[in-house]
XYZ file of C-alpha atoms in Angstrom:
658
model
C -49.998 20.783 69.624
C -49.993 23.650 72.102
C -52.380 26.586 71.796
C -51.973 29.879 73.646
C -55.140 31.817 74.557
C -55.174 35.424 75.736
C -57.612 38.324 75.614
C -57.983 42.083 75.627
C -61.098 43.544 77.224
C -62.938 46.658 76.190
C -62.498 48.116 79.665
C -58.757 47.655 80.145
C -56.534 50.675 79.693
C -53.651 48.955 77.895
C -53.810 47.283 74.487
C -51.960 44.202 75.757
C -53.395 40.712 75.487
C -53.408 39.134 78.951
C -53.962 35.569 80.205
C -57.627 34.546 80.350
C -57.642 34.172 84.135
C -57.029 37.911 84.446
C -60.329 38.437 82.614
C -62.326 35.957 84.641
C -62.659 33.623 81.655
C -61.993 29.894 81.830
C -61.086 27.730 78.835
C -60.697 24.092 77.877
C -59.279 22.667 74.662
C -59.615 19.185 73.238
C -57.529 18.052 70.255
C -59.085 15.020 68.653
C -58.402 13.125 65.436
C -56.029 13.982 62.630
C -52.372 13.754 61.713
C -51.734 17.375 60.743
C -51.653 16.854 56.973
C -53.877 18.897 54.639
C -56.497 16.190 54.147
C -56.517 15.157 57.802
C -55.686 18.079 60.100
C -55.785 17.985 63.863
C -59.307 18.930 64.916
C -59.399 21.140 67.992
C -62.534 22.006 69.987
C -62.419 24.802 72.523
C -64.846 26.093 75.161
C -64.727 29.535 76.751
C -66.821 30.475 79.768
C -67.397 33.889 81.304
C -67.093 33.263 85.054
C -67.788 36.895 85.901
C -71.078 38.188 87.231
C -71.197 40.822 84.459
C -70.978 40.847 80.670
C -67.470 40.575 79.227
C -66.645 42.385 75.978
C -63.356 42.248 74.081
C -61.219 40.211 71.685
C -60.006 36.674 72.441
C -56.772 35.546 70.771
C -55.837 31.907 70.082
C -52.256 31.374 68.860
C -50.430 28.371 67.439
C -46.687 28.614 68.180
C -43.969 26.918 66.129
C -40.203 26.595 66.279
C -39.074 29.748 64.501
C -36.054 29.769 62.180
C -36.824 31.944 59.152
C -40.607 32.014 58.741
C -42.580 33.065 55.701
C -46.230 33.740 56.488
C -49.209 33.283 54.214
C -52.587 34.792 55.043
C -54.262 34.521 51.614
C -54.803 37.909 49.924
C -53.236 39.738 52.904
C -49.726 38.424 53.649
C -47.243 36.627 51.335
C -43.900 35.780 52.914
C -43.316 39.077 54.694
C -45.003 41.283 52.091
C -41.520 42.434 51.114
C -40.730 43.652 54.607
C -37.108 42.863 53.725
C -37.137 45.522 50.962
C -36.703 49.304 51.372
C -40.008 50.796 52.476
C -39.599 54.556 51.982
C -42.130 54.553 49.165
C -45.285 56.618 48.533
C -47.569 53.562 48.461
C -47.938 51.811 51.795
C -49.019 48.242 52.456
C -48.644 45.931 55.479
C -45.110 44.565 55.812
C -43.600 42.146 58.319
C -40.249 43.200 59.740
C -38.492 42.271 62.960
C -37.918 44.939 65.552
C -40.191 47.826 66.476
C -42.995 49.585 64.648
C -41.922 51.583 61.628
C -44.972 52.139 59.456
C -45.797 50.363 57.242
C -43.667 47.616 58.842
C -44.603 45.768 62.014
C -43.314 42.565 63.657
C -46.917 41.337 63.975
C -50.335 41.846 62.392
C -53.951 41.408 63.389
C -56.632 41.694 60.719
C -60.349 41.119 60.332
C -61.147 37.791 58.712
C -62.750 39.228 55.575
C -59.433 40.719 54.512
C -58.415 37.098 53.789
C -59.780 35.276 50.737
C -59.707 31.963 52.637
C -60.072 31.634 56.414
C -56.623 30.219 57.152
C -53.245 31.414 58.432
C -50.166 29.490 57.302
C -46.430 29.679 57.787
C -43.552 27.946 55.982
C -40.395 27.546 58.028
C -37.517 25.061 58.136
C -39.138 22.722 55.568
C -42.386 22.511 57.507
C -45.791 24.123 57.164
C -47.973 25.072 60.107
C -51.529 26.260 59.719
C -54.671 27.249 61.533
C -58.144 27.502 59.995
C -61.488 28.436 61.533
C -64.779 30.025 60.510
C -64.423 33.637 59.331
C -67.381 34.851 61.391
C -69.933 33.913 64.029
C -73.705 33.748 63.699
C -76.465 33.856 66.269
C -78.852 30.908 66.239
C -81.573 30.181 68.771
C -80.031 32.680 71.156
C -76.534 31.177 71.089
C -73.384 32.107 69.216
C -71.778 29.621 66.849
C -69.228 29.647 64.080
C -70.664 30.025 60.620
C -70.323 27.154 58.164
C -71.796 26.929 54.647
C -75.484 25.987 54.582
C -76.029 26.925 58.229
C -78.924 29.194 59.169
C -78.535 32.085 61.546
C -78.126 35.849 61.900
C -74.727 37.419 61.375
C -73.184 38.216 64.752
C -69.500 39.105 64.553
C -66.392 38.717 62.418
C -63.385 36.777 63.592
C -59.822 37.668 62.780
C -56.400 36.278 61.885
C -52.940 37.108 63.160
C -49.252 36.464 62.592
C -46.277 37.338 64.769
C -42.688 37.339 63.604
C -41.449 38.201 67.097
C -43.246 35.368 68.906
C -43.300 32.830 66.083
C -47.069 32.295 66.027
C -50.099 32.346 63.787
C -53.476 33.021 65.317
C -57.253 33.351 65.228
C -59.469 35.784 67.146
C -63.049 35.909 68.376
C -63.894 39.488 67.631
C -61.133 41.227 65.718
C -58.639 44.032 65.485
C -56.958 45.703 62.523
C -53.632 46.362 64.179
C -51.214 47.950 64.498
C -52.790 49.838 61.566
C -55.803 49.559 59.287
C -54.847 49.797 55.607
C -57.941 50.924 53.706
C -55.836 51.461 50.591
C -52.239 52.388 49.866
C -52.792 56.116 50.498
C -55.278 55.773 53.359
C -53.998 54.212 56.576
C -55.594 54.588 60.010
C -54.242 54.054 63.494
C -55.388 51.171 65.665
C -58.977 51.759 66.805
C -60.126 51.434 70.434
C -62.176 48.308 71.069
C -65.806 48.983 70.197
C -68.058 47.301 67.653
C -65.280 44.814 66.909
C -65.727 43.056 70.271
C -66.966 39.566 71.078
C -69.339 39.508 74.046
C -69.988 36.877 76.691
C -72.926 37.167 79.041
C -72.424 36.176 82.720
C -72.028 32.407 82.814
C -72.217 32.104 79.027
C -70.154 29.398 77.331
C -69.172 29.558 73.681
C -67.755 26.635 71.738
C -65.626 26.878 68.623
C -63.423 24.611 66.530
C -60.161 24.941 64.633
C -58.278 22.825 62.110
C -54.556 22.700 62.828
C -51.856 21.718 60.347
C -48.255 20.616 60.737
C -46.485 18.714 57.954
C -43.243 18.429 55.993
C -42.960 20.599 52.883
C -40.593 21.080 49.968
C -41.368 24.752 49.375
C -43.891 27.485 49.979
C -46.011 26.004 47.183
C -47.115 23.244 49.529
C -49.385 25.672 51.376
C -51.748 25.322 48.414
C -52.769 21.841 49.553
C -54.270 23.437 52.663
C -55.853 26.295 50.704
C -57.582 23.728 48.493
C -58.990 21.906 51.538
C -60.134 25.181 53.095
C -61.783 26.103 49.796
C -63.965 23.000 49.916
C -64.681 23.422 53.635
C -66.073 26.931 53.213
C -67.076 27.174 49.567
C -70.244 28.983 48.537
C -71.367 29.510 44.953
C -71.806 33.039 43.579
C -75.396 34.207 43.293
C -77.197 33.471 40.048
C -77.696 36.406 37.717
C -77.236 36.776 33.945
C -76.200 34.038 31.532
C -72.917 34.268 29.637
C -74.254 35.625 26.339
C -76.374 38.245 28.094
C -73.414 39.329 30.209
C -71.139 39.798 27.198
C -73.888 41.640 25.323
C -74.750 43.965 28.209
C -71.151 44.833 29.052
C -70.024 45.343 25.463
C -73.032 47.447 24.522
C -72.456 49.734 27.502
C -68.781 50.242 26.607
C -69.640 50.803 22.946
C -72.338 53.361 23.711
C -70.952 55.159 26.768
C -67.216 54.485 27.099
C -65.802 55.522 23.723
C -63.807 58.733 23.169
C -63.922 59.398 19.448
C -61.490 62.318 19.559
C -58.891 60.091 21.252
C -59.708 56.868 19.375
C -59.617 55.216 22.788
C -61.850 54.121 25.620
C -62.251 56.181 28.774
C -60.768 54.972 32.032
C -63.859 56.062 33.976
C -67.288 57.316 32.982
C -69.285 59.124 35.678
C -72.883 60.259 35.564
C -73.257 64.028 35.533
C -76.617 64.151 37.288
C -76.825 67.952 37.271
C -76.379 68.259 33.507
C -77.952 64.971 32.497
C -74.836 63.690 30.723
C -71.499 62.036 31.454
C -68.175 63.125 32.865
C -65.092 61.279 31.602
C -61.819 60.523 33.343
C -59.581 59.752 30.370
C -56.227 58.565 31.815
C -55.507 57.157 28.381
C -52.833 54.535 27.765
C -52.068 51.958 25.107
C -53.065 49.204 27.523
C -53.696 48.562 31.252
C -56.784 50.615 32.180
C -57.893 51.270 28.604
C -56.435 51.124 25.113
C -55.868 47.585 23.920
C -56.949 45.949 27.183
C -60.420 47.319 26.395
C -60.322 47.364 22.587
C -59.367 43.724 22.024
C -62.043 42.189 24.297
C -64.472 44.550 22.554
C -63.297 43.116 19.236
C -63.890 39.613 20.591
C -67.409 40.595 21.682
C -68.128 42.218 18.315
C -67.051 39.073 16.473
C -69.154 36.866 18.754
C -72.217 39.104 18.508
C -71.687 39.896 14.801
C -71.805 43.613 15.580
C -69.928 45.414 12.809
C -70.110 48.982 14.227
C -68.683 47.681 17.497
C -65.931 45.891 15.587
C -65.000 49.028 13.633
C -64.832 51.042 16.836
C -62.365 48.634 18.415
C -60.326 48.346 15.212
C -59.893 52.126 15.077
C -58.293 52.054 18.527
C -55.959 49.197 17.585
C -55.011 50.767 14.260
C -54.268 54.141 15.841
C -51.864 52.566 18.329
C -50.098 50.456 15.706
C -49.730 53.346 13.267
C -48.805 56.178 15.624
C -47.385 55.016 18.963
C -43.777 54.129 18.125
C -41.054 56.209 19.765
C -38.432 56.446 17.044
C -35.632 56.917 19.580
C -36.288 53.758 21.576
C -38.067 51.604 19.001
C -40.803 50.931 21.571
C -44.404 52.140 21.633
C -45.101 55.128 23.817
C -47.219 54.200 26.830
C -49.833 56.924 26.471
C -51.251 59.703 24.324
C -52.738 62.849 25.833
C -54.197 65.653 23.729
C -52.487 64.249 20.668
C -49.036 63.990 22.276
C -47.457 60.550 22.704
C -45.227 60.031 25.743
C -44.237 57.718 28.606
C -45.999 59.954 31.134
C -49.030 57.844 31.914
C -51.287 58.421 34.907
C -48.907 56.255 36.988
C -45.817 58.334 36.108
C -45.383 60.109 39.455
C -45.785 56.851 41.374
C -42.738 55.112 39.903
C -39.078 55.781 40.651
C -37.533 55.587 37.175
C -39.059 57.307 34.112
C -39.328 55.375 30.885
C -41.374 52.828 28.969
C -43.103 50.267 31.186
C -42.661 46.583 30.309
C -46.055 45.928 31.889
C -47.842 48.309 29.525
C -45.712 47.637 26.435
C -45.702 43.848 26.828
C -49.434 43.714 27.467
C -50.087 45.919 24.437
C -48.081 43.567 22.201
C -49.934 40.540 23.571
C -53.318 42.089 22.853
C -52.360 43.155 19.342
C -51.489 39.509 18.698
C -54.804 38.420 20.168
C -56.635 40.848 17.891
C -54.670 39.479 14.917
C -55.520 35.927 15.988
C -59.271 36.578 16.333
C -59.555 38.555 13.096
C -57.788 35.724 11.281
C -59.912 33.014 12.905
C -63.345 34.582 12.695
C -63.069 37.031 9.765
C -60.307 35.393 7.725
C -58.565 38.785 7.606
C -54.813 38.910 8.067
C -53.523 42.186 9.550
C -49.915 41.637 8.568
C -48.891 45.151 9.584
C -49.933 44.337 13.162
C -47.737 41.265 13.109
C -44.759 43.221 11.774
C -45.290 45.905 14.430
C -45.196 43.323 17.214
C -42.229 41.460 15.759
C -40.095 44.600 15.489
C -40.783 45.606 19.095
C -40.261 42.079 20.408
C -36.861 41.816 18.740
C -35.880 45.098 20.362
C -37.083 43.917 23.773
C -35.280 40.575 23.524
C -31.947 42.397 23.628
C -32.752 43.990 26.987
C -32.973 40.884 29.179
C -30.400 40.687 31.947
C -28.182 37.715 32.808
C -31.098 36.110 34.692
C -33.151 36.330 31.477
C -35.522 38.720 33.247
C -37.112 41.494 31.211
C -36.778 45.067 32.499
C -39.344 46.793 34.657
C -38.569 50.077 32.880
C -36.987 50.705 29.445
C -35.082 53.874 28.584
C -37.183 56.379 26.649
C -34.062 57.427 24.742
C -32.533 54.095 23.745
C -34.953 51.326 24.759
C -32.316 49.791 27.041
C -33.362 48.174 30.288
C -32.771 50.563 33.196
C -34.690 48.932 36.089
C -35.390 45.251 36.817
C -36.512 43.225 39.865
C -40.179 42.850 38.965
C -42.696 40.392 37.581
C -44.115 42.845 35.048
C -41.829 41.610 32.249
C -43.857 38.404 32.070
C -46.128 40.336 29.692
C -43.169 40.580 27.299
C -42.594 36.838 27.741
C -46.286 36.207 27.057
C -46.175 38.295 23.888
C -43.100 36.469 22.586
C -44.583 33.040 23.362
C -47.857 33.987 21.640
C -45.968 35.322 18.591
C -43.844 32.171 18.288
C -46.954 30.001 18.513
C -48.902 32.077 15.974
C -46.186 32.017 13.310
C -44.757 28.603 14.288
C -41.307 30.027 14.940
C -39.154 28.286 17.565
C -36.098 30.479 17.073
C -36.495 32.088 20.500
C -37.644 28.990 22.354
C -34.434 28.568 24.335
C -34.571 32.184 25.498
C -38.235 31.784 26.449
C -37.460 28.700 28.498
C -34.706 30.484 30.399
C -36.957 33.466 31.136
C -39.739 31.210 32.343
C -37.353 29.292 34.587
C -36.189 32.518 36.183
C -39.675 33.896 36.804
C -40.850 30.564 38.189
C -37.953 30.106 40.613
C -37.655 33.732 41.717
C -41.338 34.555 42.098
C -43.921 31.797 41.523
C -42.193 29.098 43.544
C -41.904 31.483 46.490
C -45.591 32.473 46.252
C -44.476 36.100 46.045
C -45.050 37.795 42.689
C -44.530 41.548 42.744
C -43.865 44.461 40.439
C -46.649 44.177 37.875
C -49.140 47.065 38.365
C -47.282 50.364 38.377
C -49.249 51.963 41.209
C -48.273 49.627 44.072
C -44.519 50.093 44.577
C -43.870 46.431 43.810
C -46.298 45.098 46.391
C -47.246 41.413 46.114
C -50.089 41.195 43.602
C -52.335 38.877 41.620
C -52.151 40.840 38.353
C -48.720 39.707 37.176
C -49.557 36.032 37.376
C -52.168 36.521 34.644
C -49.419 37.321 32.137
C -47.316 34.389 33.323
C -50.277 32.044 32.798
C -50.812 33.353 29.282
C -47.111 32.894 28.524
C -46.859 29.378 29.869
C -49.968 28.251 28.010
C -48.217 28.966 24.716
C -44.892 27.649 25.974
C -46.546 24.320 26.703
C -48.320 24.409 23.331
C -44.934 24.946 21.654
C -43.084 22.199 23.542
C -45.665 19.785 24.970
C -43.320 19.531 27.954
C -45.215 18.474 31.089
C -43.032 20.676 33.295
C -44.976 23.658 32.005
C -48.279 22.142 33.060
C -46.830 21.716 36.549
C -45.668 25.313 36.584
C -49.028 26.413 35.207
C -50.773 24.584 38.027
C -48.556 26.296 40.607
C -49.294 29.689 39.066
C -53.033 28.980 38.984
C -52.963 27.986 42.634
C -51.154 31.221 43.462
C -53.945 33.140 41.740
C -56.557 31.059 43.568
C -55.048 32.222 46.859
C -56.300 35.733 46.015
C -59.726 34.465 44.922
C -62.513 34.349 47.511
C -63.901 30.912 48.347
C -67.014 32.112 50.186
C -69.434 35.040 50.124
C -68.382 37.457 52.836
C -71.313 38.979 54.758
C -70.971 42.528 53.435
C -72.603 45.136 55.675
C -72.357 48.224 53.430
C -74.653 49.045 50.463
C -75.042 48.663 47.570
C -73.282 45.266 47.669
C -75.044 44.305 50.910
C -78.465 45.177 49.472
C -77.918 43.295 46.230
C -76.539 40.148 47.830
C -73.422 40.549 45.676
C -71.057 37.589 45.905
C -67.376 37.785 46.690
C -66.754 34.124 45.744
C -64.973 33.942 42.399
C -63.556 37.452 42.570
C -59.848 38.122 43.162
C -58.138 40.637 45.435
C -55.887 42.799 43.276
C -52.840 43.154 45.577
C -51.800 43.509 49.206
C -51.592 47.275 48.562
C -55.002 47.753 46.922
C -56.932 44.925 48.567
C -60.344 45.303 46.964
C -61.882 42.671 44.687
C -61.525 43.475 41.000
C -62.456 41.763 37.715
C -59.063 41.529 35.989
C -58.603 37.871 36.914
C -61.762 36.957 35.022
C -59.673 37.233 31.848
C -57.803 33.940 32.441
C -60.700 31.572 31.718
C -59.008 30.517 28.441
C -55.874 29.566 30.365
C -57.883 27.680 32.980
C -59.688 25.754 30.254
C -56.392 24.921 28.558
C -54.958 23.566 31.790
C -58.101 21.620 32.652
C -58.180 20.075 29.173
C -54.628 18.809 29.657
C -54.955 17.725 33.273
C -58.614 17.062 34.184
C -58.235 18.790 37.543
C -61.605 18.965 39.356
C -60.387 21.776 41.610
C -59.665 23.923 38.557
C -63.071 23.053 37.093
C -64.732 24.258 40.281
C -62.724 27.469 40.257
C -63.768 28.093 36.628
C -67.410 27.786 37.655
C -66.816 30.357 40.414
C -65.215 32.837 37.999
C -67.998 32.509 35.437
C -70.697 32.827 38.094
C -69.006 35.824 39.721
C -68.508 37.540 36.365
C -72.193 37.278 35.478
C -73.415 38.949 38.693
C -71.036 41.851 39.198
C -72.506 44.530 36.898
C -75.763 46.428 36.420
C -78.165 43.906 34.910
C -80.675 46.774 34.868
C -80.385 50.543 35.275
C -79.044 51.597 38.711
C -78.948 48.081 40.145
C -75.735 49.114 41.925
C -77.233 52.558 42.758
C -75.639 54.237 39.757
C -75.410 54.088 35.978
C -77.125 52.226 33.208
C -77.578 48.597 32.324
C -74.181 47.057 31.521
C -72.167 49.515 33.641
C -69.641 48.230 36.156
C -66.580 49.567 37.973
C -63.338 47.905 39.076
C -63.534 48.351 42.854
C -65.709 46.064 44.959
C -65.227 46.503 48.705
C -65.992 43.120 50.224
C -64.684 44.403 53.569
C -65.818 47.497 55.456
C -62.130 48.175 56.013
C -61.835 49.213 52.353
C -64.722 51.596 51.698
C -64.019 55.146 50.535
C -66.806 55.962 48.051
C -69.791 57.888 49.455
C -73.415 58.446 48.562
C -74.756 61.993 48.199
C -75.813 61.928 51.882
C -72.184 61.252 52.874
C -72.841 57.623 53.897
C -70.310 55.022 52.789
C -70.725 52.871 49.685
C -69.066 49.540 48.904
C -68.264 50.158 45.226
C -67.155 52.968 42.949
C -69.974 54.708 41.073
C -68.609 54.715 37.535
C -68.339 52.711 34.340
C -64.801 51.410 33.791
C -64.456 49.881 30.310
C -61.231 47.943 31.046
C -62.940 46.253 34.007
C -65.921 45.188 31.948
C -63.550 44.131 29.166
C -61.744 41.746 31.533
C -64.984 39.839 31.972
C -65.729 39.972 28.245
C -62.296 38.542 27.463
C -62.869 35.592 29.784
C -66.378 34.785 28.557
C -65.990 35.558 24.833
C -62.917 33.383 24.300
C -62.711 29.599 24.290
C -65.459 29.402 26.911
C -67.859 30.822 24.314
C -66.927 28.147 21.788
C -67.485 25.401 24.357
C -70.715 26.708 25.866
C -72.417 29.059 23.406
C -71.331 27.603 20.059
């Protein structure tokens, strides 16, 4: 295999990468054992020497070329396919896209990015029924005066991040010593910065200094994009670190639920706040309501709170959550469309949620409506199981809406992205968000043992699998990302397919479930990135086990902690050690990502946690009172805490707490 090495120095005027000899650097590469397959890659060792009489400072770029036909790139948590570079891009929310030709923000024919924007240190490409890959340590450490690549369990002082690259023009994937975020740095979808001059991102070589580094190189035949997951699994084990130890499961559920119960409830709205901020001047709280029936509060908070209340035998907490559920069931229906309104503000029900001005077609959202139906069924299920109370009106509510929704599927058996507010008809499609409707229908059929809609469910699942999951490119779930590739939608698909398998016992659904789980794992960090910004840096907070939300909002968030039940179901039916290890990561991460005591994260009370954890300095926006940057949001977000509660207070509780 051929590797191309070039560099850009801090002193040069242009931003071009030039051959090493023009920098006075010599290199040698040795490719040893291996056959290129995931379990036995080619092992490359490289040596770089600064032959100059002065220090050299810059970024060194190592590229692996391949025969380009129609490549789809995969840099886990950063690039999936081309990040929809093929789709229209004149949208308010920007995210990195690959597109041939010149620069047309947010599209570029190539990308360079710091290593900690990737959940796993590997760049992969699928093209012409082959997969090519390159993996190397995400950062360098200094040990005994020399620089070396970090590996788990190695001692040393953090020195410098590496980086990863992909080029559609040249047909390469790459790795860098030092790094650039180029041609742009996407901090979040509404905050994009131009390429920075070389500065603190440089790798330095003293006169005569030699640095050695290694890479694993992959080249093997593949049936589809899904085959990249074999490499991701190997990289996971190569670089895996456990999350730090913190609270136990019962303590975590208790702390989180008590904080939501005491500080996150809005009695006048019969709902949970979206954000709760400390009002330090007045000694109280300031609430950001942003109320909805689900997704950021409503049922996505109320039902996990019900689960916690049942586990902890806390009746006041249970009654609080039930009042939210009951209010939505009794009052949310839009009589014109037959669907529940998405939100209620100041007593007025409507489809104008906080995301309204970020979408292109007004109406009911299948993401919000489908998720709401699923959680009402989960509340029904838990009340029946643990209180022997049957809320039949909840079941009738869900059934009526589901039957309305079933009529809106298109000829691909895909649910709409948006339903008409006037008639309930589907008026926009092309999204993964409808998998929440599929999940609700599958759950309903399983609960009442009704297989009437099984054929329709199977056809919907087949479509979503072939169009999205199989291509490792699920988009169109969260409403604030302009259909960027995300990890949120797959959670609904996993919940749907769990019940579809339970209804049919067909092994094909376990295979599809595995593929969907592995897609989610690609967003989930395998190691603990060396965070340099407080409070996460001070605490020793772990990124391993947390998932990046999307390529548009690339912070780590807790929503994916809510799929522990689905992971356990799959593991029970497959005995997959890799899935077992990922479960342990999620549980460990979930128990260390909130205030275990007052102001542990430099804000709030015991049990408080937010949704935004900035594992990379290229994401930070929050500031302390002295205007210095902070690596998390300073607020309690009940839906975020509830995601962790849902994961820990479900089947995992039965298996581990009793």
